[in-house]
mmCIF file of C-alpha atoms in Angstrom:
data_model
loop_
_atom_site.group_PDB
_atom_site.id
_atom_site.type_symbol
_atom_site.label_atom_id
_atom_site.label_comp_id
_atom_site.label_asym_id
_atom_site.label_seq_id
_atom_site.Cartn_x
_atom_site.Cartn_y
_atom_site.Cartn_z
ATOM 1 C CA ARG A 18 7.103 105.001 -19.443
ATOM 2 C CA VAL A 19 3.852 103.476 -18.259
ATOM 3 C CA PRO A 20 1.358 103.520 -21.176
ATOM 4 C CA ARG A 21 -1.584 105.726 -20.273
ATOM 5 C CA GLY A 22 -4.921 106.345 -21.894
ATOM 6 C CA THR A 23 -8.613 106.671 -21.156
ATOM 7 C CA HIS A 24 -9.869 103.686 -19.170
ATOM 8 C CA VAL A 25 -13.458 103.159 -18.104
ATOM 9 C CA LYS A 26 -14.466 101.807 -14.714
ATOM 10 C CA GLY A 27 -18.048 101.709 -13.522
ATOM 11 C CA SER A 28 -19.109 103.623 -16.687
ATOM 12 C CA ILE A 29 -16.833 106.559 -15.738
ATOM 13 C CA PRO A 30 -13.942 107.395 -18.129
ATOM 14 C CA TYR A 31 -10.601 108.260 -16.519
ATOM 15 C CA PRO A 32 -8.070 110.039 -18.790
ATOM 16 C CA ARG A 33 -4.315 109.391 -18.518
ATOM 17 C CA ALA A 34 -5.013 106.220 -16.542
ATOM 18 C CA PHE A 35 -3.471 102.750 -16.607
ATOM 19 C CA THR A 36 -4.093 99.237 -15.299
ATOM 20 C CA GLY A 37 -2.125 97.066 -12.907
ATOM 21 C CA LYS A 38 -0.918 95.000 -15.867
ATOM 22 C CA ASP A 39 0.400 98.155 -17.581
ATOM 23 C CA ILE A 40 2.657 99.228 -14.716
ATOM 24 C CA VAL A 41 3.855 95.680 -13.934
ATOM 25 C CA SER A 42 4.771 95.179 -17.612
ATOM 26 C CA THR A 43 6.725 98.442 -17.664
ATOM 27 C CA ILE A 44 8.673 97.540 -14.521
ATOM 28 C CA GLN A 45 9.247 94.005 -15.848
ATOM 29 C CA LEU A 46 10.878 95.381 -19.015
ATOM 30 C CA GLN A 47 13.229 97.479 -16.899
ATOM 31 C CA ILE A 48 14.061 94.502 -14.656
ATOM 32 C CA GLN A 49 14.849 92.317 -17.681
ATOM 33 C CA LYS A 50 17.134 95.010 -19.047
ATOM 34 C CA GLU A 51 18.989 95.430 -15.746
ATOM 35 C CA LEU A 52 19.351 91.683 -15.159
ATOM 36 C CA GLN A 53 20.732 91.204 -18.656
ATOM 37 C CA ASN A 54 23.226 94.049 -18.255
ATOM 38 C CA ASN A 55 24.335 93.264 -14.702
ATOM 39 C CA MET A 56 23.952 89.493 -14.300
ATOM 40 C CA GLY A 57 23.830 88.139 -17.828
ATOM 41 C CA PHE A 58 20.412 86.484 -17.690
ATOM 42 C CA GLN A 59 16.718 87.327 -17.934
ATOM 43 C CA THR A 60 13.570 86.007 -16.349
ATOM 44 C CA SER A 61 9.975 85.969 -17.536
ATOM 45 C CA ASP A 62 8.748 85.814 -13.929
ATOM 46 C CA ARG A 63 6.700 88.946 -13.250
ATOM 47 C CA ARG A 64 6.455 88.610 -9.479
ATOM 48 C CA ALA A 65 9.476 90.795 -8.728
ATOM 49 C CA ALA A 66 7.919 93.533 -10.889
ATOM 50 C CA LEU A 67 4.630 93.081 -9.041
ATOM 51 C CA GLN A 68 6.418 93.524 -5.691
ATOM 52 C CA VAL A 69 8.034 96.765 -6.904
ATOM 53 C CA ALA A 70 4.694 98.065 -8.212
ATOM 54 C CA ARG A 71 2.983 97.319 -4.887
ATOM 55 C CA SER A 72 5.759 99.144 -3.063
ATOM 56 C CA LEU A 73 5.196 102.221 -5.239
ATOM 57 C CA GLN A 74 1.453 101.979 -4.613
ATOM 58 C CA SER A 75 1.964 101.849 -0.834
ATOM 59 C CA GLN A 76 4.054 105.040 -1.089
ATOM 60 C CA LEU A 77 1.188 106.750 -2.965
ATOM 61 C CA PHE A 78 3.127 107.391 -6.162
ATOM 62 C CA PHE A 79 -0.108 106.319 -7.848
ATOM 63 C CA TYR A 80 -3.594 105.463 -6.637
ATOM 64 C CA GLU A 81 -6.633 103.383 -7.566
ATOM 65 C CA VAL A 82 -9.217 105.707 -9.113
ATOM 66 C CA GLU A 83 -11.976 104.618 -6.725
ATOM 67 C CA TRP A 84 -9.610 104.646 -3.713
ATOM 68 C CA GLY A 85 -10.795 101.141 -2.914
ATOM 69 C CA GLY A 86 -7.670 100.136 -1.008
ATOM 70 C CA ARG A 87 -7.288 96.859 -2.908
ATOM 71 C CA LEU A 88 -3.789 95.436 -3.266
ATOM 72 C CA LEU A 89 -2.503 95.947 -6.809
ATOM 73 C CA GLN A 90 -2.858 92.901 -9.072
ATOM 74 C CA ASP A 91 -1.108 92.069 -12.330
ATOM 75 C CA GLY A 92 -4.363 92.342 -14.249
ATOM 76 C CA LEU A 93 -6.903 94.596 -15.929
ATOM 77 C CA GLU A 94 -9.556 94.686 -13.210
ATOM 78 C CA ASP A 95 -8.552 97.992 -11.595
ATOM 79 C CA VAL A 96 -7.625 101.417 -12.994
ATOM 80 C CA TYR A 97 -4.898 103.641 -11.564
ATOM 81 C CA MET A 98 -3.600 107.193 -12.012
ATOM 82 C CA PHE A 99 -0.413 108.982 -11.019
ATOM 83 C CA LEU A 100 -0.975 111.751 -8.513
ATOM 84 C CA ASP A 101 0.534 114.371 -10.830
ATOM 85 C CA ASP A 102 -1.910 113.273 -13.555
ATOM 86 C CA ASN A 103 -4.883 114.127 -11.345
ATOM 87 C CA PRO A 104 -7.198 116.527 -13.247
ATOM 88 C CA VAL A 105 -7.677 118.549 -10.036
ATOM 89 C CA SER A 106 -4.016 119.513 -10.086
ATOM 90 C CA GLU A 107 -3.879 120.488 -13.781
ATOM 91 C CA GLY A 108 -4.051 124.193 -13.037
ATOM 92 C CA ASN A 109 -0.883 124.028 -10.956
ATOM 93 C CA ILE A 110 0.788 121.003 -12.520
ATOM 94 C CA GLU A 111 4.318 122.444 -12.606
ATOM 95 C CA GLY A 112 4.205 123.475 -8.953
ATOM 96 C CA TYR A 113 2.850 120.074 -8.023
ATOM 97 C CA ARG A 114 5.649 118.293 -9.883
ATOM 98 C CA MET A 115 8.222 120.460 -8.078
ATOM 99 C CA GLU A 116 6.878 119.094 -4.810
ATOM 100 C CA ARG A 117 7.253 115.514 -6.137
ATOM 101 C CA GLU A 118 10.848 115.852 -7.332
ATOM 102 C CA GLU A 119 11.915 113.154 -4.868
ATOM 103 C CA LEU A 120 11.935 109.856 -6.728
ATOM 104 C CA PRO A 121 11.238 106.489 -5.077
ATOM 105 C CA THR A 122 14.348 104.894 -3.646
ATOM 106 C CA GLY A 123 15.024 101.480 -2.174
ATOM 107 C CA VAL A 124 16.930 98.241 -2.545
ATOM 108 C CA ILE A 125 15.282 95.200 -4.091
ATOM 109 C CA THR A 126 17.660 92.540 -2.795
ATOM 110 C CA LEU A 127 16.419 89.941 -5.276
ATOM 111 C CA LEU A 128 17.683 92.104 -8.134
ATOM 112 C CA THR A 129 21.038 93.248 -6.780
ATOM 113 C CA LYS A 130 24.540 92.172 -7.761
ATOM 114 C CA CYS A 131 26.676 90.002 -5.507
ATOM 115 C CA TYR A 132 27.600 91.760 -2.253
ATOM 116 C CA ALA A 133 31.216 90.476 -2.300
ATOM 117 C CA PRO A 134 33.569 93.280 -3.488
ATOM 118 C CA SER A 135 35.960 90.733 -4.995
ATOM 119 C CA CYS A 136 33.302 89.147 -7.202
ATOM 120 C CA GLN A 137 34.219 89.523 -10.874
ATOM 121 C CA GLU A 138 32.348 89.054 -14.134
ATOM 122 C CA GLY A 139 32.351 85.611 -15.699
ATOM 123 C CA SER A 140 32.575 83.281 -12.700
ATOM 124 C CA PRO A 141 31.011 82.939 -9.256
ATOM 125 C CA CYS A 142 32.881 83.983 -6.128
ATOM 126 C CA TYR A 143 33.120 82.312 -2.699
ATOM 127 C CA SER A 144 29.646 83.436 -1.616
ATOM 128 C CA TYR A 145 27.067 80.652 -1.577
ATOM 129 C CA SER A 146 24.345 83.115 -2.666
ATOM 130 C CA CYS A 147 26.380 84.668 -5.487
ATOM 131 C CA PRO A 148 23.958 85.221 -8.415
ATOM 132 C CA ARG A 149 26.599 83.796 -10.771
ATOM 133 C CA ARG A 150 26.806 80.486 -8.909
ATOM 134 C CA GLU A 151 24.709 77.748 -10.523
ATOM 135 C CA SER A 152 23.968 76.194 -7.134
ATOM 136 C CA ALA A 153 22.702 79.463 -5.673
ATOM 137 C CA LEU A 154 19.027 80.084 -5.276
ATOM 138 C CA THR A 155 17.761 81.669 -8.465
ATOM 139 C CA LEU A 156 15.563 84.716 -8.651
ATOM 140 C CA GLU A 157 12.528 82.593 -9.389
ATOM 141 C CA SER A 158 13.141 80.223 -6.479
ATOM 142 C CA HIS A 159 13.526 83.239 -4.163
ATOM 143 C CA LEU A 160 10.175 84.479 -5.404
ATOM 144 C CA SER A 161 8.570 81.059 -5.113
ATOM 145 C CA SER A 162 9.531 80.843 -1.462
ATOM 146 C CA SER A 163 8.408 84.376 -0.645
ATOM 147 C CA THR A 164 5.276 84.734 -2.765
ATOM 148 C CA PRO A 165 2.061 82.904 -1.825
ATOM 149 C CA ALA A 166 0.235 80.758 -4.355
ATOM 150 C CA PRO A 167 -2.507 82.466 -6.385
ATOM 151 C CA GLU A 168 -5.629 83.024 -4.346
ATOM 152 C CA PRO A 169 -8.561 80.799 -5.320
ATOM 153 C CA VAL A 170 -11.236 82.478 -7.418
ATOM 154 C CA LEU A 171 -14.154 83.399 -5.179
ATOM 155 C CA ASP A 172 -17.428 81.834 -6.280
ATOM 156 C CA THR A 173 -19.598 84.719 -5.063
ATOM 157 C CA PRO A 174 -23.105 84.866 -6.605
ATOM 158 C CA TRP A 175 -23.639 87.975 -8.732
ATOM 159 C CA GLY A 176 -26.678 88.997 -6.670
ATOM 160 C CA GLU A 177 -24.534 89.318 -3.545
ATOM 161 C CA MET A 178 -22.133 91.726 -5.285
ATOM 162 C CA VAL A 179 -24.861 94.193 -6.365
ATOM 163 C CA ASP A 180 -26.691 96.679 -4.181
ATOM 164 C CA LYS A 181 -30.300 95.774 -3.354
ATOM 165 C CA GLN A 182 -31.795 98.792 -5.144
ATOM 166 C CA THR A 183 -30.194 97.806 -8.462
ATOM 167 C CA LEU A 184 -31.145 94.175 -7.949
ATOM 168 C CA ASP A 185 -34.818 94.993 -7.271
ATOM 169 C CA SER A 186 -35.032 97.191 -10.386
ATOM 170 C CA LEU A 187 -34.118 94.343 -12.763
ATOM 171 C CA PRO A 188 -36.432 91.689 -14.257
ATOM 172 C CA GLU A 189 -35.852 88.170 -12.953
ATOM 173 C CA ALA A 190 -34.584 87.021 -16.355
ATOM 174 C CA GLU A 191 -31.942 89.763 -16.390
ATOM 175 C CA VAL A 192 -30.814 88.807 -12.881
ATOM 176 C CA ARG A 193 -30.406 85.204 -14.041
ATOM 177 C CA ARG A 194 -28.561 86.380 -17.173
ATOM 178 C CA GLN A 195 -26.114 88.494 -15.169
ATOM 179 C CA THR A 196 -25.593 85.632 -12.702
ATOM 180 C CA ILE A 197 -24.640 83.269 -15.545
ATOM 181 C CA ILE A 198 -22.317 85.850 -17.129
ATOM 182 C CA SER A 199 -20.592 86.344 -13.781
ATOM 183 C CA LYS A 200 -20.180 82.567 -13.440
ATOM 184 C CA VAL A 201 -18.726 82.333 -16.966
ATOM 185 C CA ILE A 202 -16.066 84.920 -16.084
ATOM 186 C CA MET A 203 -15.324 83.127 -12.812
ATOM 187 C CA LYS A 204 -14.951 79.769 -14.600
ATOM 188 C CA GLU A 205 -12.592 81.353 -17.134
ATOM 189 C CA GLN A 206 -10.431 82.687 -14.303
ATOM 190 C CA GLN A 207 -10.263 79.219 -12.748
ATOM 191 C CA TYR A 208 -9.414 77.711 -16.123
ATOM 192 C CA VAL A 209 -6.552 80.146 -16.778
ATOM 193 C CA GLN A 210 -5.220 79.405 -13.283
ATOM 194 C CA ASP A 211 -5.197 75.697 -14.145
ATOM 195 C CA LEU A 212 -3.344 76.423 -17.384
ATOM 196 C CA ASN A 213 -0.763 78.333 -15.351
ATOM 197 C CA LEU A 214 -0.425 75.294 -13.074
ATOM 198 C CA ILE A 215 0.399 73.121 -16.093
ATOM 199 C CA ASP A 216 3.284 75.458 -16.884
ATOM 200 C CA THR A 217 4.487 75.940 -13.304
ATOM 201 C CA ILE A 218 4.194 72.392 -11.985
ATOM 202 C CA PHE A 219 4.765 70.143 -14.958
ATOM 203 C CA ILE A 220 6.655 71.949 -17.734
ATOM 204 C CA LYS A 221 8.928 74.105 -15.564
ATOM 205 C CA GLY A 222 9.109 71.309 -12.985
ATOM 206 C CA LEU A 223 10.593 68.963 -15.579
ATOM 207 C CA ARG A 224 12.979 71.576 -16.965
ATOM 208 C CA ARG A 225 14.316 72.674 -13.567
ATOM 209 C CA ALA A 226 14.622 69.259 -11.959
ATOM 210 C CA LYS A 227 18.093 68.518 -10.578
ATOM 211 C CA PRO A 228 19.101 65.816 -11.167
ATOM 212 C CA PRO A 229 17.171 65.698 -14.443
ATOM 213 C CA ILE A 230 14.080 63.487 -14.552
ATOM 214 C CA ILE A 231 14.363 62.940 -18.306
ATOM 215 C CA HIS A 232 18.117 62.866 -18.677
ATOM 216 C CA HIS A 233 18.999 63.977 -22.187
ATOM 217 C CA GLU A 234 17.986 67.602 -22.887
ATOM 218 C CA ASP A 235 16.835 66.810 -26.425
ATOM 219 C CA ASP A 236 14.695 63.947 -25.107
ATOM 220 C CA LEU A 237 13.176 66.273 -22.501
ATOM 221 C CA GLU A 238 12.234 68.934 -25.044
ATOM 222 C CA GLN A 239 10.814 66.295 -27.374
ATOM 223 C CA PHE A 240 8.736 64.872 -24.522
ATOM 224 C CA ILE A 241 7.398 68.350 -23.637
ATOM 225 C CA HIS A 242 6.554 68.955 -27.305
ATOM 226 C CA ASP A 243 4.803 65.589 -27.655
ATOM 227 C CA VAL A 244 2.749 65.984 -24.461
ATOM 228 C CA PHE A 245 1.934 69.699 -24.357
ATOM 229 C CA GLY A 246 1.979 70.581 -28.062
ATOM 230 C CA ASN A 247 0.851 74.159 -28.691
ATOM 231 C CA PHE A 248 -0.014 74.705 -25.018
ATOM 232 C CA TYR A 249 1.654 78.115 -24.723
ATOM 233 C CA GLU A 250 -0.222 79.565 -27.703
ATOM 234 C CA LEU A 251 -3.491 78.176 -26.334
ATOM 235 C CA ARG A 252 -2.886 79.629 -22.873
ATOM 236 C CA GLN A 253 -2.066 83.028 -24.344
ATOM 237 C CA CYS A 254 -5.310 82.923 -26.329
ATOM 238 C CA ASN A 255 -7.419 82.212 -23.238
ATOM 239 C CA GLN A 256 -5.556 84.841 -21.237
ATOM 240 C CA ARG A 257 -6.551 87.385 -23.894
ATOM 241 C CA LEU A 258 -10.165 86.203 -23.690
ATOM 242 C CA LEU A 259 -10.137 86.597 -19.902
ATOM 243 C CA ASP A 260 -8.525 90.045 -20.150
ATOM 244 C CA VAL A 261 -11.226 91.253 -22.553
ATOM 245 C CA MET A 262 -13.986 89.908 -20.292
ATOM 246 C CA LEU A 263 -12.468 91.591 -17.230
ATOM 247 C CA VAL A 264 -12.216 94.895 -19.104
ATOM 248 C CA ARG A 265 -15.878 94.580 -20.180
ATOM 249 C CA GLN A 266 -16.842 93.784 -16.574
ATOM 250 C CA ARG A 267 -14.899 96.797 -15.347
ATOM 251 C CA GLU A 268 -16.372 99.151 -17.957
ATOM 252 C CA GLN A 269 -20.023 98.054 -17.868
ATOM 253 C CA GLY A 270 -20.327 96.476 -14.419
ATOM 254 C CA PRO A 271 -22.304 95.570 -12.501
ATOM 255 C CA ILE A 272 -24.699 95.020 -15.456
ATOM 256 C CA ILE A 273 -22.869 93.698 -18.525
ATOM 257 C CA GLN A 274 -24.776 94.601 -21.690
ATOM 258 C CA ARG A 275 -22.891 92.391 -24.196
ATOM 259 C CA ILE A 276 -20.794 89.243 -23.930
ATOM 260 C CA GLY A 277 -21.543 87.361 -27.158
ATOM 261 C CA ASP A 278 -19.290 89.565 -29.303
ATOM 262 C CA ILE A 279 -16.328 88.683 -27.077
ATOM 263 C CA PHE A 280 -16.873 84.950 -27.562
ATOM 264 C CA LEU A 281 -17.443 85.334 -31.294
ATOM 265 C CA ASN A 282 -14.028 86.983 -31.623
ATOM 266 C CA ALA A 283 -12.508 84.330 -29.360
ATOM 267 C CA ALA A 284 -13.981 81.545 -31.506
ATOM 268 C CA ALA A 285 -11.994 82.863 -34.481
ATOM 269 C CA GLU A 286 -8.768 82.474 -32.463
ATOM 270 C CA PHE A 287 -9.797 79.104 -31.023
ATOM 271 C CA ARG A 288 -10.200 77.767 -34.558
ATOM 272 C CA THR A 289 -6.442 77.695 -35.184
ATOM 273 C CA LEU A 290 -5.431 76.372 -31.746
ATOM 274 C CA TYR A 291 -7.903 74.058 -30.027
ATOM 275 C CA PRO A 292 -8.269 71.407 -32.771
ATOM 276 C CA ILE A 293 -4.476 71.004 -32.857
ATOM 277 C CA TYR A 294 -4.176 70.721 -29.075
ATOM 278 C CA VAL A 295 -7.174 68.431 -28.564
ATOM 279 C CA GLY A 296 -6.242 66.280 -31.557
ATOM 280 C CA ASN A 297 -2.825 65.653 -29.990
ATOM 281 C CA LEU A 298 -4.229 64.311 -26.687
ATOM 282 C CA PRO A 299 -4.043 60.593 -27.602
ATOM 283 C CA VAL A 300 -0.367 61.066 -28.473
ATOM 284 C CA ALA A 301 0.208 62.962 -25.216
ATOM 285 C CA GLU A 302 -1.464 60.270 -23.129
ATOM 286 C CA LYS A 303 0.574 57.560 -24.863
ATOM 287 C CA ARG A 304 3.867 59.413 -24.221
ATOM 288 C CA ILE A 305 3.077 59.889 -20.526
ATOM 289 C CA LYS A 306 2.219 56.211 -20.147
ATOM 290 C CA GLU A 307 5.356 55.058 -21.963
ATOM 291 C CA GLU A 308 7.652 57.325 -19.946
ATOM 292 C CA ALA A 309 6.075 56.272 -16.653
ATOM 293 C CA GLU A 310 6.570 52.597 -17.505
ATOM 294 C CA VAL A 311 10.341 52.888 -18.004
ATOM 295 C CA ASN A 312 11.287 55.874 -15.815
ATOM 296 C CA ALA A 313 10.888 55.497 -12.034
ATOM 297 C CA GLU A 314 11.982 59.116 -11.455
ATOM 298 C CA PHE A 315 9.202 60.336 -13.741
ATOM 299 C CA ARG A 316 6.627 58.244 -11.850
ATOM 300 C CA ARG A 317 7.874 59.765 -8.600
ATOM 301 C CA PHE A 318 7.659 63.254 -10.123
ATOM 302 C CA LEU A 319 4.009 62.685 -11.099
ATOM 303 C CA GLU A 320 3.126 61.447 -7.601
ATOM 304 C CA GLN A 321 4.932 64.277 -5.809
ATOM 305 C CA SER A 322 3.458 66.945 -8.107
ATOM 306 C CA ALA A 323 -0.076 65.692 -7.533
ATOM 307 C CA ARG A 324 0.361 65.604 -3.755
ATOM 308 C CA ALA A 325 2.262 68.844 -3.273
ATOM 309 C CA ASP A 326 0.987 71.290 -5.869
ATOM 310 C CA ALA A 327 -1.759 69.995 -8.113
ATOM 311 C CA ARG A 328 -4.663 69.477 -5.685
ATOM 312 C CA GLY A 329 -4.227 65.725 -5.860
ATOM 313 C CA LEU A 330 -4.857 65.724 -9.631
ATOM 314 C CA ASP A 331 -2.423 64.058 -12.004
ATOM 315 C CA MET A 332 -0.838 65.288 -15.224
ATOM 316 C CA LYS A 333 -3.376 63.466 -17.383
ATOM 317 C CA HIS A 334 -6.228 65.398 -15.754
ATOM 318 C CA PHE A 335 -4.556 68.731 -16.440
ATOM 319 C CA ILE A 336 -3.650 68.081 -20.068
ATOM 320 C CA TYR A 337 -7.295 67.157 -20.759
ATOM 321 C CA ARG A 338 -8.542 70.356 -19.104
ATOM 322 C CA PRO A 339 -8.659 72.407 -22.372
ATOM 323 C CA SER A 340 -10.734 69.716 -24.108
ATOM 324 C CA GLU A 341 -13.270 69.643 -21.266
ATOM 325 C CA HIS A 342 -13.439 73.432 -21.056
ATOM 326 C CA LEU A 343 -14.003 73.819 -24.798
ATOM 327 C CA GLN A 344 -17.088 71.612 -24.571
ATOM 328 C CA LYS A 345 -18.554 73.787 -21.790
ATOM 329 C CA TYR A 346 -18.572 77.029 -23.809
ATOM 330 C CA PRO A 347 -21.648 76.205 -25.977
ATOM 331 C CA VAL A 348 -23.643 75.109 -22.917
ATOM 332 C CA LEU A 349 -22.860 78.337 -21.063
ATOM 333 C CA LEU A 350 -23.554 80.543 -24.102
ATOM 334 C CA GLU A 351 -26.883 78.786 -24.662
ATOM 335 C CA ALA A 352 -27.804 79.405 -21.009
ATOM 336 C CA ILE A 353 -27.054 83.136 -21.384
ATOM 337 C CA PHE A 354 -29.060 83.272 -24.633
ATOM 338 C CA LYS A 355 -32.137 81.742 -22.989
ATOM 339 C CA GLU A 356 -32.187 84.555 -20.415
ATOM 340 C CA THR A 357 -31.519 87.317 -22.958
ATOM 341 C CA ALA A 358 -34.490 89.572 -23.648
ATOM 342 C CA GLU A 359 -36.016 89.573 -27.134
ATOM 343 C CA GLY A 360 -34.569 92.369 -29.234
ATOM 344 C CA ASN A 361 -31.295 92.486 -27.308
ATOM 345 C CA PRO A 362 -28.537 92.680 -29.977
ATOM 346 C CA ASP A 363 -26.385 90.410 -27.830
ATOM 347 C CA ALA A 364 -28.674 87.485 -28.736
ATOM 348 C CA ASP A 365 -27.392 87.287 -32.314
ATOM 349 C CA TYR A 366 -23.770 87.339 -31.162
ATOM 350 C CA LEU A 367 -24.467 84.597 -28.613
ATOM 351 C CA LEU A 368 -26.060 82.313 -31.227
ATOM 352 C CA GLU A 369 -23.219 82.810 -33.703
ATOM 353 C CA ALA A 370 -20.564 82.242 -31.057
ATOM 354 C CA GLU A 371 -22.306 79.115 -29.755
ATOM 355 C CA GLN A 372 -22.559 77.595 -33.235
ATOM 356 C CA ALA A 373 -18.960 78.499 -34.111
ATOM 357 C CA ILE A 374 -17.592 76.810 -30.983
ATOM 358 C CA ARG A 375 -19.814 73.735 -31.478
ATOM 359 C CA ASN A 376 -18.395 73.344 -34.989
ATOM 360 C CA LEU A 377 -14.921 73.808 -33.575
ATOM 361 C CA SER A 378 -15.508 71.059 -31.008
ATOM 362 C CA SER A 379 -16.575 68.697 -33.792
ATOM 363 C CA VAL A 380 -13.367 69.350 -35.717
ATOM 364 C CA ALA A 381 -11.324 68.805 -32.539
ATOM 365 C CA GLN A 382 -13.112 65.485 -31.894
ATOM 366 C CA LEU A 383 -12.445 64.349 -35.463
ATOM 367 C CA LEU A 384 -8.732 65.074 -35.124
ATOM 368 C CA THR A 385 -8.675 63.215 -31.792
ATOM 369 C CA PHE A 386 -10.350 60.227 -33.462
ATOM 370 C CA GLN A 387 -7.778 60.269 -36.269
ATOM 371 C CA SER A 388 -4.858 60.677 -33.870
ATOM 372 C CA ALA A 389 -5.997 57.746 -31.694
ATOM 373 C CA MET A 390 -5.618 55.336 -34.640
ATOM 374 C CA GLY A 391 -7.979 52.808 -33.095
ATOM 375 C CA ARG A 392 -6.348 52.885 -29.644
ATOM 376 C CA GLY A 393 -7.703 54.100 -26.305
ATOM 377 C CA PRO A 394 -11.231 55.359 -25.528
ATOM 378 C CA THR A 395 -11.388 57.700 -28.535
ATOM 379 C CA GLY A 396 -10.186 54.919 -30.803
ATOM 380 C CA LYS A 397 -13.432 53.045 -30.120
ATOM 381 C CA TRP A 398 -15.657 55.875 -31.404
ATOM 382 C CA GLU A 399 -17.981 55.293 -34.334
ATOM 383 C CA TRP A 400 -18.581 57.772 -37.150
ATOM 384 C CA HIS A 401 -21.642 59.232 -35.406
ATOM 385 C CA ASP A 402 -19.557 60.136 -32.328
ATOM 386 C CA VAL A 403 -17.714 62.807 -34.307
ATOM 387 C CA VAL A 404 -20.697 64.205 -36.228
ATOM 388 C CA PRO A 405 -22.870 66.922 -34.603
ATOM 389 C CA LYS A 406 -26.325 65.803 -33.510
ATOM 390 C CA GLU A 407 -28.144 68.294 -35.745
ATOM 391 C CA VAL A 408 -26.252 66.973 -38.787
ATOM 392 C CA ARG A 409 -27.155 63.378 -37.935
ATOM 393 C CA ASN A 410 -30.814 64.300 -37.455
ATOM 394 C CA ALA A 411 -30.912 65.928 -40.886
ATOM 395 C CA MET A 412 -29.634 62.760 -42.609
ATOM 396 C CA THR A 413 -31.898 60.232 -44.254
ATOM 397 C CA LYS A 414 -31.765 56.658 -42.960
ATOM 398 C CA GLN A 415 -30.138 55.616 -46.218
ATOM 399 C CA GLU A 416 -27.360 58.216 -45.845
ATOM 400 C CA ALA A 417 -26.761 57.268 -42.204
ATOM 401 C CA LYS A 418 -26.437 53.635 -43.221
ATOM 402 C CA ARG A 419 -24.013 54.575 -45.994
ATOM 403 C CA GLN A 420 -21.819 56.556 -43.562
ATOM 404 C CA ALA A 421 -21.742 53.634 -41.126
#
């Protein structure tokens, strides 16, 4: 069953509603179950589930509450309801359900068994596209060839997304504040997309390569661990942050009242993840360099990935993306705070979140310095490079000399 509850969009609560992510997750669970039972494998790829959900939407089995006509996304931005959950039909709900007894039918060819009647369990048959044949196109490669790449995040100024009457009624400072908040959400979307590229292009690219780029499986997994560390936990953390921001935008938009509380909660999660990831970067850079020096296939993989999929940017750029993004949070939070009206309770949250993430960045820099062990750019840092500016300013000259 699709989980349903009260969801707010545009300050209006909708009971027995759900998001695009809810219905895609429900369909994905069913797909995993069927694939396991019928074909003996599972996939974490959600694009087949998204295709099924969009098909159901086009047949009006459910609708977007504002009837906006937007294509369903695997996210939290939009709110949907089933037609037989419509409050208007509550008085005659049983009669309405009788009319909708016909269930959706169709064939999702990507999810079907082999078409050959002689195909048996345990081994592939003569068909080149038999799902049991290792050389056949997998479900994910089918999807990759039929599903376009994620659309770029639109950098539309907040003022252009709000009606003129609302815009004219707001003080200039509030307009600037909302513009910055909108940009923060947009930058987080771009960042999460880049994290997904790390997984799709580099990690999965190495694991799926045939012939293997790093030949021994244990060596490959060790390389992925050394280079990417706790990447998956970090990505999941930022996906949760983005989801919460999108829900807040949906509930309070177009004018978001609070954002600092979201970042304060996120800072608590960042504390256990970002220092570990950032501190491992010197090790990751060293492993990439060493592998490229002795493995011509790996060098070719890096060049082809950058040209074909990664916007001309290499692996080193992408693995440093979390470190760069972490350092931007305090700057953005400070910018929002400066445009926040006096007495707004969000101001206190913004200050706390900014300070918490600044402290976190200092810890991450210290671990990077320790991990570098005197090598590379971070190995040349002095003690004052890993100590926050406000702490250095509070020191006496004698104490600063002692630390040096």
